[in-house]
mmCIF file of C-alpha atoms in Angstrom:
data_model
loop_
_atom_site.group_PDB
_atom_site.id
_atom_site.type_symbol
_atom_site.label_atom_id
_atom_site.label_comp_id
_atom_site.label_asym_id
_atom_site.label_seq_id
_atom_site.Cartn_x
_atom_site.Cartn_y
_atom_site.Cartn_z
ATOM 1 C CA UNK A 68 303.965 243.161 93.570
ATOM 2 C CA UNK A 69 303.179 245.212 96.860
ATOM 3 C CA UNK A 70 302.738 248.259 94.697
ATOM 4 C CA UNK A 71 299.928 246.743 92.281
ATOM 5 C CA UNK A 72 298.871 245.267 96.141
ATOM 6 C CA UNK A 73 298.626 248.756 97.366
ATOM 7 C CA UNK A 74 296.886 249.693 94.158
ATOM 8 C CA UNK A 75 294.157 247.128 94.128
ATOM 9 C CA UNK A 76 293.124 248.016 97.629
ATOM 10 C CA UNK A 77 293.354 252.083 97.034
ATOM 11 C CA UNK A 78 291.005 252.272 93.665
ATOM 12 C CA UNK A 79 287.909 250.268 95.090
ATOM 13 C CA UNK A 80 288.014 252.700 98.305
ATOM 14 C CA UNK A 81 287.725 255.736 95.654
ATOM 15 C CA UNK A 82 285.340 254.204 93.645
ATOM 16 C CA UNK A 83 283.008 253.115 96.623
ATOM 17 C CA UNK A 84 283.155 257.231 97.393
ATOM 18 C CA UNK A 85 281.904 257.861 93.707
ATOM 19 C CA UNK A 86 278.873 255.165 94.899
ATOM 20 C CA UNK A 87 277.792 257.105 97.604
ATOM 21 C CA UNK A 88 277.702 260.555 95.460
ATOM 22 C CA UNK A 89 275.798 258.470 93.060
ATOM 23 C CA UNK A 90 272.871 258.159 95.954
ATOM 24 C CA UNK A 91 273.507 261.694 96.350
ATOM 25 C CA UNK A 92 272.447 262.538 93.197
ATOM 26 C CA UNK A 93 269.638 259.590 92.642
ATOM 27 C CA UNK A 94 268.199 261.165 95.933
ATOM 28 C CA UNK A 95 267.957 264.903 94.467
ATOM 29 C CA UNK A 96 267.079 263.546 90.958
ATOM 30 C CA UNK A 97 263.880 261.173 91.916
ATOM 31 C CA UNK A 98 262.746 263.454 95.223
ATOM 32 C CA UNK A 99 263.568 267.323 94.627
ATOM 33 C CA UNK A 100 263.136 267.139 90.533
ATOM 34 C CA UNK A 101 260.065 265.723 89.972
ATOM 35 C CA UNK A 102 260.533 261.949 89.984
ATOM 36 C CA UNK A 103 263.277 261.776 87.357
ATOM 37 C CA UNK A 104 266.633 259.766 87.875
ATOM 38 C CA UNK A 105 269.729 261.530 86.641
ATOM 39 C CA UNK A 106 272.242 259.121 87.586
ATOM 40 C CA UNK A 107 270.196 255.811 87.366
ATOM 41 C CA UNK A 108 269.152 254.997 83.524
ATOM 42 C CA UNK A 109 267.456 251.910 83.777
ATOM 43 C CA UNK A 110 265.458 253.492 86.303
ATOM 44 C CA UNK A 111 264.782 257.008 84.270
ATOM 45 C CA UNK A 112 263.902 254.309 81.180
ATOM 46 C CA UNK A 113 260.940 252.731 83.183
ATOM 47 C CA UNK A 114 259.778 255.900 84.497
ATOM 48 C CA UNK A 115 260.035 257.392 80.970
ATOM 49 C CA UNK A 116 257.671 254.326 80.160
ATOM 50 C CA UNK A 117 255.120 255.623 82.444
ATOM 51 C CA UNK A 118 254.977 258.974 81.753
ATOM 52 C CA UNK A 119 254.779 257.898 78.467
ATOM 53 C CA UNK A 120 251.623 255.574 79.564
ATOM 54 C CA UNK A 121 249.872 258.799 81.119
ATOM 55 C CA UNK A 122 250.908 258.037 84.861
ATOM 56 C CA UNK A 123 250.061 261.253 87.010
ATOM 57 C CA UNK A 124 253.346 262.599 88.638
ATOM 58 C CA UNK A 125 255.416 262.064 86.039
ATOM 59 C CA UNK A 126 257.463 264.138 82.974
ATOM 60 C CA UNK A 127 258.681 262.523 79.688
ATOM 61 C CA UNK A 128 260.301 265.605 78.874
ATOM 62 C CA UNK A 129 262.074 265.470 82.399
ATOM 63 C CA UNK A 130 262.913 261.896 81.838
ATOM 64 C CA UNK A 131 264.322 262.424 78.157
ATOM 65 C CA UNK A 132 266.118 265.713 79.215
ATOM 66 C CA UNK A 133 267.498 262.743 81.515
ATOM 67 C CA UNK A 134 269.041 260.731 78.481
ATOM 68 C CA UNK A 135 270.358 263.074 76.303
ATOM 69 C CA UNK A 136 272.638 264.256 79.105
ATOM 70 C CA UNK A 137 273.597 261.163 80.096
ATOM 71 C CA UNK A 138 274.599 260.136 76.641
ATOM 72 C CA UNK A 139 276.270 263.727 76.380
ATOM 73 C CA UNK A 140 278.097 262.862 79.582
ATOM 74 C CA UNK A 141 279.173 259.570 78.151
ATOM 75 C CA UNK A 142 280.652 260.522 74.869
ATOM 76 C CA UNK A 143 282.565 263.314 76.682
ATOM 77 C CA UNK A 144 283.702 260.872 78.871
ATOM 78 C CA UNK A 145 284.473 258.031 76.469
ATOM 79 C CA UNK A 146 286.497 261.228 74.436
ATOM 80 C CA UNK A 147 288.717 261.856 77.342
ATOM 81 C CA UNK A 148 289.774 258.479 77.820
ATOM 82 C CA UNK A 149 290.660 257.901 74.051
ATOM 83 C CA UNK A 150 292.325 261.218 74.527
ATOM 84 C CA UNK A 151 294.396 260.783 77.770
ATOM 85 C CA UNK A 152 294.691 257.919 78.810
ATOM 86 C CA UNK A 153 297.153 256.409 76.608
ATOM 87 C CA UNK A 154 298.980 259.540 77.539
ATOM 88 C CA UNK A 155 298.520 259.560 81.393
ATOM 89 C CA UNK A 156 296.062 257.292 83.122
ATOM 90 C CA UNK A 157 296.440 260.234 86.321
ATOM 91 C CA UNK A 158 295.945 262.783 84.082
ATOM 92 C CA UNK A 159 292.914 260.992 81.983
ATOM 93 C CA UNK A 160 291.079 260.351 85.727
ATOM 94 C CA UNK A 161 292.081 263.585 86.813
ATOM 95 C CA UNK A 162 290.377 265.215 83.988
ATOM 96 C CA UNK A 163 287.400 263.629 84.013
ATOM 97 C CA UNK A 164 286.537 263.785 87.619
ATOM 98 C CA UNK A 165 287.249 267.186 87.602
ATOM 99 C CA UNK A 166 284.717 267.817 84.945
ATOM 100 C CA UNK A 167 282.477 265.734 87.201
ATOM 101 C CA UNK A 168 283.408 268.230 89.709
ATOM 102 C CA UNK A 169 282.513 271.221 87.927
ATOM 103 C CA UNK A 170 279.221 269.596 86.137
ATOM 104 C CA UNK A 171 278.001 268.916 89.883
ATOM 105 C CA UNK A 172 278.920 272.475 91.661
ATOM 106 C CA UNK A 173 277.398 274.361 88.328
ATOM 107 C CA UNK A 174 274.035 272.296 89.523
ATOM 108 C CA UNK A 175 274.958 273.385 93.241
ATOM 109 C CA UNK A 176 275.102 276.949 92.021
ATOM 110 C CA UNK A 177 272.159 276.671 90.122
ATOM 111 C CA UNK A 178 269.594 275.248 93.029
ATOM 112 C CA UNK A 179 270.812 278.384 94.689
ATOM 113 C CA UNK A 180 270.961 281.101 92.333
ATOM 114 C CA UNK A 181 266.876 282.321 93.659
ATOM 115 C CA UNK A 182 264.168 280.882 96.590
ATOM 116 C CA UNK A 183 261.981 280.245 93.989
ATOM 117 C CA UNK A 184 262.845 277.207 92.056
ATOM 118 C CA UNK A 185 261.406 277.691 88.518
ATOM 119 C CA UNK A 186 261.752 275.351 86.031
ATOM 120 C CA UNK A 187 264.089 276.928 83.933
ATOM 121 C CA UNK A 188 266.528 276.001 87.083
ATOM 122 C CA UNK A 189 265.035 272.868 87.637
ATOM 123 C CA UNK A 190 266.145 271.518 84.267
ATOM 124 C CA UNK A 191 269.445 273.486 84.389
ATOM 125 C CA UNK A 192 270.506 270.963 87.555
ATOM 126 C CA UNK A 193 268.883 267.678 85.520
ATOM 127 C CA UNK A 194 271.221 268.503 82.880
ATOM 128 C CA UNK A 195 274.280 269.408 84.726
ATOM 129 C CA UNK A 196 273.744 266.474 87.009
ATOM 130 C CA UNK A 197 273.055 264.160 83.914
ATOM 131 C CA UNK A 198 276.371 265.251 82.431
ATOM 132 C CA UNK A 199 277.953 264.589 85.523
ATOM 133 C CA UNK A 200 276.767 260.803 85.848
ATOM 134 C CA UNK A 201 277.144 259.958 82.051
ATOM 135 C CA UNK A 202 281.068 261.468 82.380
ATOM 136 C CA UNK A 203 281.701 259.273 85.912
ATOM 137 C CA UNK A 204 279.723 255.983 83.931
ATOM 138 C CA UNK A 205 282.121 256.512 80.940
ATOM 139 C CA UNK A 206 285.566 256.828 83.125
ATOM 140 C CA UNK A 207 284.171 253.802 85.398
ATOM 141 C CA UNK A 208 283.666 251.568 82.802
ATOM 142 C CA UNK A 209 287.074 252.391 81.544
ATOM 143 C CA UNK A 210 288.586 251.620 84.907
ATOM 144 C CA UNK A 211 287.085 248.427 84.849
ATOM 145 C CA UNK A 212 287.007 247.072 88.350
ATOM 146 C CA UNK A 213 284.707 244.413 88.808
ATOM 147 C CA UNK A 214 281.785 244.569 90.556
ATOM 148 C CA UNK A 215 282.056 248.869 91.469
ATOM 149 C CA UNK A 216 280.170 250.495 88.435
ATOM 150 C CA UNK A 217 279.574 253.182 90.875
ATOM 151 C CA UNK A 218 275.764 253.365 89.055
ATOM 152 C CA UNK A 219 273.986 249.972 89.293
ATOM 153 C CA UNK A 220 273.349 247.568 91.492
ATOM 154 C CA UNK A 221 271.318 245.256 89.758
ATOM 155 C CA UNK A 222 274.234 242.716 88.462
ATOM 156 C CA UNK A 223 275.697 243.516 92.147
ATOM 157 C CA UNK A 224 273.289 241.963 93.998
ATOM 158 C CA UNK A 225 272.787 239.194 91.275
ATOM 159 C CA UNK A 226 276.282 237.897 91.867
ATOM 160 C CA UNK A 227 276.065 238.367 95.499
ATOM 161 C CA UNK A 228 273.191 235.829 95.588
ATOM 162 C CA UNK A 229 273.965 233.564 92.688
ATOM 163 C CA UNK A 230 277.783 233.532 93.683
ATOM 164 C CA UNK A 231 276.803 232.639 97.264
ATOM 165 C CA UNK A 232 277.402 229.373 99.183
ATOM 166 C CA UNK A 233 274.029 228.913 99.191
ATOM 167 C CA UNK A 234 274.084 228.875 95.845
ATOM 168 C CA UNK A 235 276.907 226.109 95.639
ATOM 169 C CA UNK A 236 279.634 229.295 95.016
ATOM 170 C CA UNK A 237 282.597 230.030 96.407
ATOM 171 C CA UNK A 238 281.406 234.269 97.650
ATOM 172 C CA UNK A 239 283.991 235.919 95.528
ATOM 173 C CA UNK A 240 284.498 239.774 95.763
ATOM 174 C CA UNK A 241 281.403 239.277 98.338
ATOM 175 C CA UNK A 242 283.417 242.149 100.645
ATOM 176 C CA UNK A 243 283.268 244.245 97.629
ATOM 177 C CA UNK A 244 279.738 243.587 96.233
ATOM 178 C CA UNK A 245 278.380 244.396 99.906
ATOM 179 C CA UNK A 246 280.212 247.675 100.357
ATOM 180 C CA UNK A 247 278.611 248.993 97.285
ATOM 181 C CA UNK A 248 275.369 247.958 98.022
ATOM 182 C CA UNK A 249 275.778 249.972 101.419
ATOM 183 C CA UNK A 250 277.870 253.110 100.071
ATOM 184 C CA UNK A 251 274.600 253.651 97.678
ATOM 185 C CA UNK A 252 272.365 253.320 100.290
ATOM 186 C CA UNK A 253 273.956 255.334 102.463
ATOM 187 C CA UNK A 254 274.193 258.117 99.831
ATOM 188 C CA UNK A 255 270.647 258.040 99.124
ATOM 189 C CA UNK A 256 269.717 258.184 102.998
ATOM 190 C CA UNK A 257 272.182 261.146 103.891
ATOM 191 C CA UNK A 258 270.819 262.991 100.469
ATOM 192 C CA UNK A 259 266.900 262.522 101.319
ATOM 193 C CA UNK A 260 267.736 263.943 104.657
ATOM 194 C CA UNK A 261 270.055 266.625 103.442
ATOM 195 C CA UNK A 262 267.018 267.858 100.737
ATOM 196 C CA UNK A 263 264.871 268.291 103.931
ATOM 197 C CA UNK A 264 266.572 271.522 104.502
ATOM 198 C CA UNK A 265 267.691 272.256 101.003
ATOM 199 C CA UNK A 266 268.065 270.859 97.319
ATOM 200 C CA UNK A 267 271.321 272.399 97.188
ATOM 201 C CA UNK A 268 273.300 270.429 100.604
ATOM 202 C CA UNK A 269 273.449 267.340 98.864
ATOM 203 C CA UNK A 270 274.207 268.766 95.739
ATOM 204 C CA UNK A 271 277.150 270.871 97.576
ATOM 205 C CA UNK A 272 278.001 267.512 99.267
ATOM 206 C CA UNK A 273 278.134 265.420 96.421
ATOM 207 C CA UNK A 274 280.636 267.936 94.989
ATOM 208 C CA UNK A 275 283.156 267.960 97.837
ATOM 209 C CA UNK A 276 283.045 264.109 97.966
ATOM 210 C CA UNK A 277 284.044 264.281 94.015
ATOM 211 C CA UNK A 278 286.622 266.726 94.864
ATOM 212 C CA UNK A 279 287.904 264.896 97.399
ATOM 213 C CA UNK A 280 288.257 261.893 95.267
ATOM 214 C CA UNK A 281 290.056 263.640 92.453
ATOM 215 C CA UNK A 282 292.550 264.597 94.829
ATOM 216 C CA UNK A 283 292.870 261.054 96.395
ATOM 217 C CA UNK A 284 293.751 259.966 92.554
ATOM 218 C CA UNK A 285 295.904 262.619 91.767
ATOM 219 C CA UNK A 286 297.709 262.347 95.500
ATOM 220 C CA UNK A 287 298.990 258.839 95.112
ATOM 221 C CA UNK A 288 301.205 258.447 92.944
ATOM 222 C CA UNK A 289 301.087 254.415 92.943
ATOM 223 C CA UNK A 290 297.588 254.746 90.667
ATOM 224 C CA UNK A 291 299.716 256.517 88.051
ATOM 225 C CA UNK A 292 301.517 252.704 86.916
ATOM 226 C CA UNK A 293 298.580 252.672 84.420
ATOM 227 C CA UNK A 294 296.697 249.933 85.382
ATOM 228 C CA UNK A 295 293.415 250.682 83.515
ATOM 229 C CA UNK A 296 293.234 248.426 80.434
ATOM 230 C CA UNK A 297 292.993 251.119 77.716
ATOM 231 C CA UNK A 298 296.374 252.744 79.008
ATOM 232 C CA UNK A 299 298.214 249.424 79.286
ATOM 233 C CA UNK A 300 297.136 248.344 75.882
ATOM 234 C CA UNK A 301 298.384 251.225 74.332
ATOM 235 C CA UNK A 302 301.951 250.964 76.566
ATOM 236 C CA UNK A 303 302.105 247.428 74.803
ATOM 237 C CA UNK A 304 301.048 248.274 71.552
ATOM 238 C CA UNK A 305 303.791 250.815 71.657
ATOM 239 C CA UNK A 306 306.597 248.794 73.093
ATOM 240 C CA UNK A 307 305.871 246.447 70.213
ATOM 241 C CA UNK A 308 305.970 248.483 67.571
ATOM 242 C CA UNK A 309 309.162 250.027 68.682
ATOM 243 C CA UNK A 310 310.437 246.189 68.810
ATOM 244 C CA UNK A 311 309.348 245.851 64.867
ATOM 245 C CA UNK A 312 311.437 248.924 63.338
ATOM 246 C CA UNK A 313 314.166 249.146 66.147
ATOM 247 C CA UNK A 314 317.519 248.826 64.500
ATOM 248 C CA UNK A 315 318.812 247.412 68.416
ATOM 249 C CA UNK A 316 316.532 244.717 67.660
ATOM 250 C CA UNK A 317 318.806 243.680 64.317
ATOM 251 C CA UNK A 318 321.772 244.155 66.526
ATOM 252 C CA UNK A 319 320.730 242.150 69.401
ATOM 253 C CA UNK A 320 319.883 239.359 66.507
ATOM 254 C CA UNK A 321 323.333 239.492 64.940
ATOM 255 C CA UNK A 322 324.973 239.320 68.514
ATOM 256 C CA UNK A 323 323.307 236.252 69.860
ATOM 257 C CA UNK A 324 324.420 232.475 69.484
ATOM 258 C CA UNK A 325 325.247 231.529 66.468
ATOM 259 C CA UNK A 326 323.287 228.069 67.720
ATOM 260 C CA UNK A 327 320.091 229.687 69.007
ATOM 261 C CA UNK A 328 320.927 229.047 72.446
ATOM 262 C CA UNK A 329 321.183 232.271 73.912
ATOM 263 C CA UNK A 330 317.987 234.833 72.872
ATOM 264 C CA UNK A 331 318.645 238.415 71.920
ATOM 265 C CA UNK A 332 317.390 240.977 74.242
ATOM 266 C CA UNK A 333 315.593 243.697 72.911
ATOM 267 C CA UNK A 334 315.759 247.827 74.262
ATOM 268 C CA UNK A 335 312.806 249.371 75.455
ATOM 269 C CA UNK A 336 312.456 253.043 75.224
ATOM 270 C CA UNK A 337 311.726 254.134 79.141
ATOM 271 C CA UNK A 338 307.923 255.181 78.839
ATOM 272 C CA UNK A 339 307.376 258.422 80.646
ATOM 273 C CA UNK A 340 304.027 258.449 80.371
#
């Protein structure tokens, strides 16, 4: 119980990191590439509408460049967790905020390569930085904690009002729903004043944040139980099947009470995952 204690507490600090590299990457997206949103989809939807709609300013190309590496992002990400997590949760995370990582300094790199910005660059960091977010949305939403998508804020600040006292609630999670509303905010601040001196400091910052939580996950060893729900739904999946064709199971049967009173105990096979 103090270990799953330790656990809750230890994954929403992480994720509330990956909220403020989210307004890292919102800020570079909407102010240093041409008002698109890389991280943001419902936001990069509506804009797409008005580019569509002839509003000056804006890029439907940018904006659907936007998408497609998003969803790119996503089924990578959404592959990697059908992939390893039933496996390892550590090593499923692991991977996939690593690939964050690397999606996020290749845009770093890029913003650098040359003083002049063309656009060949320009869409070379919406990609990579599109890749990035779709990947991080996919693992989130596998992790499942409540109320820390890392992305939106929308449903956030819904519950934080509707779930109020005012509103005849009782405030649950309202801790949690707060700090994400602040870690985003404080992300986007730091990154609009980091792109005053270049596009690539908050790109390079939003990297060693990543990095750092990677490391935090792989560090502890008390987030490697497998608490997501994809890993422990395999674990029990597997546990039961092993229960169906185990011959200890028959034996355990044949041993018990001959009255029913005393209920065979079945043999797990130690998972080492």
């Amino acid at each position: 119980m103090m270990q799953e204690a330790r656990q809750e507490r230890i994954v929403p600090l992480l994720l509330y990191l990956f909220t403020a590299v989210t307004g890292l990457v919102d800020a570079v997206s909407y102010i240093g590439l041409g008002h698109v949103f890389t991280a943001n989809m419902t936001g990069n939807i509506v804009l797409l509408g008005f580019a569509f709609a002839g509003v000056p300013g804006l890029s439907a190309f940018r904006s659907l460049l936007a998408l497609a590496a998003f969803l790119v992002g996503a089924v990578i990400g959404g592959r990697l967790a059908t992939t390893l997590a039933p496996l390892s949760s550590n090593r499923w995370r692991m991977t996939a905020f690593g690939c964050e990582a690397v999606f996020l300094l290749g845009s770093t790199v890029a913003s650098i390569v040359s003083v002049s910005f063309d656009s060949t660059r320009l869409y070379a960091v919406i990609v990579l930085t599109g890749l990035a977010m779709g990947l991080r949305n996919a693992t989130v939403r596998k992790i499942a904690q409540p109320d820390l998508t890392t992305t939106v804020l929308t449903l956030t600040i819904t519950g934080l009002a509707a779930d109020s006292s005012f509103a005849g609630g009782s405030n649950p999670r309202w801790q949690r729903r707060v700090m994400s509303i602040l870690c985003m905010f404080a992300g986007a601040f730091v990154g609009a004043l980091l792109l005053r001196h270049s596009l690539a400091l908050p790109l390079g910052a939003a990297t060693v944040f990543t990095v750092l939580g990677m490391v935090a996950f792989n560090g502890n060893p008390r987030l490697e139980s497998g608490e997501t729900t994809i890993s422990g739904q395999v674990r029990k999946g597997e546990h039961l099947a092993y229960l169906e064709r185990s011959p200890a199971r028959d034996r355990a049967t044949e041993s018990s009470s001959p009255l029913g009173d005393q209920p065979p105990t079945p043999i797990l096979r130690e998972d080492k995952s």
